[in-house]
Short mmCIF file of C-alpha atoms in Angstrom, two decimals:
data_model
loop_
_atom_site.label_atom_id
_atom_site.label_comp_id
_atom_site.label_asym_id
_atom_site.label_seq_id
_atom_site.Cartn_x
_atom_site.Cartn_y
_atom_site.Cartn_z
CA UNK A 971 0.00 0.00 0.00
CA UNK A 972 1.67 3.04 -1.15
CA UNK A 973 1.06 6.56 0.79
CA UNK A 974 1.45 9.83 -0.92
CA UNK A 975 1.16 13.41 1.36
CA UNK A 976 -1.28 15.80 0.30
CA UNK A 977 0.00 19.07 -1.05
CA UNK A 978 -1.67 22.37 -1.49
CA UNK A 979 -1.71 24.45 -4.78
CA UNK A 980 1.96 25.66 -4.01
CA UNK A 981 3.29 22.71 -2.57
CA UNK A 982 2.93 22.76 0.95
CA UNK A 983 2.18 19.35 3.10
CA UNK A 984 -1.30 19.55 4.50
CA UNK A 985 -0.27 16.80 6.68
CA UNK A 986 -2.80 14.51 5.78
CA UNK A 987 -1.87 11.36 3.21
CA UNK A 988 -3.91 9.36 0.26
CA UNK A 989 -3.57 6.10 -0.65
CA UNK A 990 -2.55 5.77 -4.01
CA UNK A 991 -5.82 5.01 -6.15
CA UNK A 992 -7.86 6.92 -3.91
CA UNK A 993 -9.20 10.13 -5.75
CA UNK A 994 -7.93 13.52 -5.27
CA UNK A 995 -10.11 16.24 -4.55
CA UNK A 996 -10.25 19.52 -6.01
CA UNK A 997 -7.11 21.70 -4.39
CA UNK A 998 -5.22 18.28 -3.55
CA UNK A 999 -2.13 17.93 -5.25
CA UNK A 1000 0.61 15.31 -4.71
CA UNK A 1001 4.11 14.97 -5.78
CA UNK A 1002 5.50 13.59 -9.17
CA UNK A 1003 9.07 13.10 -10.68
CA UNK A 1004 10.43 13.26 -14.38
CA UNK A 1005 13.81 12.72 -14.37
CA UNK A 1006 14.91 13.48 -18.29
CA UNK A 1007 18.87 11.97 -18.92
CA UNK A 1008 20.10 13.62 -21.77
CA UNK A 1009 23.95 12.67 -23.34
CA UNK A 1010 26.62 14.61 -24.41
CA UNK A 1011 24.57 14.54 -28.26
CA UNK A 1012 21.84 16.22 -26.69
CA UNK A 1013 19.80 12.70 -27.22
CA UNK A 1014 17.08 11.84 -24.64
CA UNK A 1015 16.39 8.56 -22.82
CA UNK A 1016 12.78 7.42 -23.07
CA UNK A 1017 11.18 4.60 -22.00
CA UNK A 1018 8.35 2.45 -22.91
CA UNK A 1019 5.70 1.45 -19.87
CA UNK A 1020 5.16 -2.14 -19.34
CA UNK A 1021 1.81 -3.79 -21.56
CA UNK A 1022 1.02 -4.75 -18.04
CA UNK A 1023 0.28 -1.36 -16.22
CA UNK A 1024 -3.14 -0.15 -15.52
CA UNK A 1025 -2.00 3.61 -16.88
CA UNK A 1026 -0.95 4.04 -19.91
CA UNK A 1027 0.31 0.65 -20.58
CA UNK A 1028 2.36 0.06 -23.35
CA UNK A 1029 3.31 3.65 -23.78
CA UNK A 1030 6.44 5.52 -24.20
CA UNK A 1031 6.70 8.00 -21.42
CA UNK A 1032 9.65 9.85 -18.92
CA UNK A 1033 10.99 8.30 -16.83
CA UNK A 1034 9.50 9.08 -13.03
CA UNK A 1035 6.32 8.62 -10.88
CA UNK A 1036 4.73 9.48 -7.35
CA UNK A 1037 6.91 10.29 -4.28
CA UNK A 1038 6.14 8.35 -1.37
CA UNK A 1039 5.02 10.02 1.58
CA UNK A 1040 8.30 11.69 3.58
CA UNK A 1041 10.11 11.13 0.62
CA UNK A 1042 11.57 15.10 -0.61
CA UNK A 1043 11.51 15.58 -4.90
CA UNK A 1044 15.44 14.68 -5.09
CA UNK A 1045 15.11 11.17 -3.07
CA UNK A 1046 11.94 10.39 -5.29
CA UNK A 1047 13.63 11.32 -8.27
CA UNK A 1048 16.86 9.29 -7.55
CA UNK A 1049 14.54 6.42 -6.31
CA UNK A 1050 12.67 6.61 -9.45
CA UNK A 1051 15.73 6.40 -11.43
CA UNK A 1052 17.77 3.27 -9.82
CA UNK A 1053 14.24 1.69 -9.50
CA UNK A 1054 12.87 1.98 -13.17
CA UNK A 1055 16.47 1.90 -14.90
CA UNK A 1056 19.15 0.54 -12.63
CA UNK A 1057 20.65 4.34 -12.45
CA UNK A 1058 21.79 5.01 -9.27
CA UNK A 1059 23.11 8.97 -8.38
CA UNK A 1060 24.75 10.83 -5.81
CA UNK A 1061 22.30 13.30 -4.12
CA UNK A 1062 23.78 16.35 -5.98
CA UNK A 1063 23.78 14.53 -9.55
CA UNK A 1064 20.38 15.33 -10.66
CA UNK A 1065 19.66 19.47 -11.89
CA UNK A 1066 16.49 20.21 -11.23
CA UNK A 1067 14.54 22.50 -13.45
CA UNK A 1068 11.35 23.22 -11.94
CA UNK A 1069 7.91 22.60 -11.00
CA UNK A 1070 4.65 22.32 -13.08
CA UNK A 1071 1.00 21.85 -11.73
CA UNK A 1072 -0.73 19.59 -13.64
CA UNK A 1073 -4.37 18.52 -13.10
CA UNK A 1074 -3.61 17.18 -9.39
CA UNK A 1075 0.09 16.35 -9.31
CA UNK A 1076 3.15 18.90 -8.90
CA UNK A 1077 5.34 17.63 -11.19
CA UNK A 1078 9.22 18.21 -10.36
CA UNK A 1079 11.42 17.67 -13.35
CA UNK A 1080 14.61 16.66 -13.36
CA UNK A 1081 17.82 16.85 -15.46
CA UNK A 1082 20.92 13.71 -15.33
CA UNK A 1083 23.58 14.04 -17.69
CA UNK A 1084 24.43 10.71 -19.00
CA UNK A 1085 26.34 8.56 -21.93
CA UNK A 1086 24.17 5.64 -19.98
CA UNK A 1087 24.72 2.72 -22.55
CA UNK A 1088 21.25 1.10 -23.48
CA UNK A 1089 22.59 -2.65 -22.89
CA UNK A 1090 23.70 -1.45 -18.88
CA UNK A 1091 20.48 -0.60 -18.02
CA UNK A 1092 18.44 -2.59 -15.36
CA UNK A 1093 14.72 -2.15 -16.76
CA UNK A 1094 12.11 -2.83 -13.51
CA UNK A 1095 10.09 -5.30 -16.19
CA UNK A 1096 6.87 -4.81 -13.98
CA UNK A 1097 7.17 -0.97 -15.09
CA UNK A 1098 9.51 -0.54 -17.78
CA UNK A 1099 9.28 -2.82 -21.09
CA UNK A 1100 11.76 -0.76 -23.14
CA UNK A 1101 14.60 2.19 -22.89
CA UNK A 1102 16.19 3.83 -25.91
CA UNK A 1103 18.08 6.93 -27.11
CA UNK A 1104 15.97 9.84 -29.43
CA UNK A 1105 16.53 13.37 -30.61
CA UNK A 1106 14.18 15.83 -29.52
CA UNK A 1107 12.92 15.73 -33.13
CA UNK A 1108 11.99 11.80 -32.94
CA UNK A 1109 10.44 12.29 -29.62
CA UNK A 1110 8.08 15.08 -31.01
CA UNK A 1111 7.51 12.80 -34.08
CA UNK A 1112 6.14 10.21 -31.49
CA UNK A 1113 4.23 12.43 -29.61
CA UNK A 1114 2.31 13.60 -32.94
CA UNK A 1115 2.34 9.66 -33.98
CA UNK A 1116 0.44 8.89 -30.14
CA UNK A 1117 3.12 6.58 -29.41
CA UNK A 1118 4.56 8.84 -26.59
CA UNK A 1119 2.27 9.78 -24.01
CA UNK A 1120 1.14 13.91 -24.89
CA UNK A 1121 2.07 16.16 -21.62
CA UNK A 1122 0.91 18.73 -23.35
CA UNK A 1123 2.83 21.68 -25.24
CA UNK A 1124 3.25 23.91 -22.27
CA UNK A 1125 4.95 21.13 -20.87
CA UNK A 1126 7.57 20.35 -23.93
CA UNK A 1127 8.08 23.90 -24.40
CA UNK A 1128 9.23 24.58 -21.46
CA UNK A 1129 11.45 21.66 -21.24
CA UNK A 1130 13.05 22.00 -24.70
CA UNK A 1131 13.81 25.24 -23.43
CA UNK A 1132 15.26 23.82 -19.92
CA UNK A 1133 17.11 21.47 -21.54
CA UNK A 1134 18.44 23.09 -24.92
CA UNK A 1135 18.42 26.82 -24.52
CA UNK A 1136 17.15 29.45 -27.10
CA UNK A 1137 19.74 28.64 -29.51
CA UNK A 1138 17.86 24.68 -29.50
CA UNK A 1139 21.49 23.75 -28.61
CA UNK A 1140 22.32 21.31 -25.12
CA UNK A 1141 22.80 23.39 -22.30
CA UNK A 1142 26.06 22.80 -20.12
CA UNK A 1143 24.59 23.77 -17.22
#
């Protein structure tokens, strides 16, 4: 049984918890992770959802999910990570760019800087079916193809931006 804290509109613990599955009312908000690698070609590293998930199986998607109640964005991110890909990182590692609200998560993203080979990955096969390297071209090809799950154009805006600058070239930062 997995426990998530309730957050208000800006992110501050109510103090009360859900239990994930339980509905969220209007106002509640809990905490999600994206944690986008990107390698020294400015490539991303997507992977594909297990057939056997209840959401979106079957679906390419980031990398990420819930934070467990007393778990802080950074833990749940590097959780996520090891858990879902066999990437494990030291606490200061991961660059985090921000915070979106979406319908009744807060959604943290994060930033790892990686040349992660494909074939050393440790895929979680109850979540993760697949893992590969695209450009940020092919991933917006598979978003308009409904192959990779649509966060919406706010949200790949502002990452593209996050991740590649005005120029559209990878930041160093």
């Amino acid at each position: 049984m997995e426990k998530w804290d309730l957050l208000d509109a800006q992110g501050n613990a109510t103090g009360r918890t859900i239990i994930r599955g339980e509905r969220l009312q209007a106002g509640q908000y809990h905490l999600v992770v994206h944690i986008w690698i990107v390698d020294s070609h400015g490539r991303l590293l997507i992977q594909k959802r297990s057939p056997t998930l209840r959401l979106m199986p079957g679906i390419w998607a980031a990398t990420g999910g819930s934070a467990v109640s007393g778990e802080i964005s950074s833990d749940a991110a590097r959780r996520e990570l090891a858990e879902e890909l066999g990437i494990l990182t030291y606490p200061n590692e991961l660059q985090y760019l921000g915070r979106l609200r979406r319908r009744n998560s807060l959604c943290d993203l994060w930033l790892l800087r990686s040349d992660v080979a494909e074939e050393t990955l440790h895929l979680q096969k109850e979540e993760v079916a697949r893992a590969m390297w695209v450009t940020w071209d092919e991933l917006m090809e598979m978003v308009r193809q409904r192959r990779y799950h649509n966060y919406g154009r706010q949200y790949f805006a502002w990452l593209h931006r996050h991740i590649y600058g005005e120029d559209g070239e990878p930041r160093a930062d």
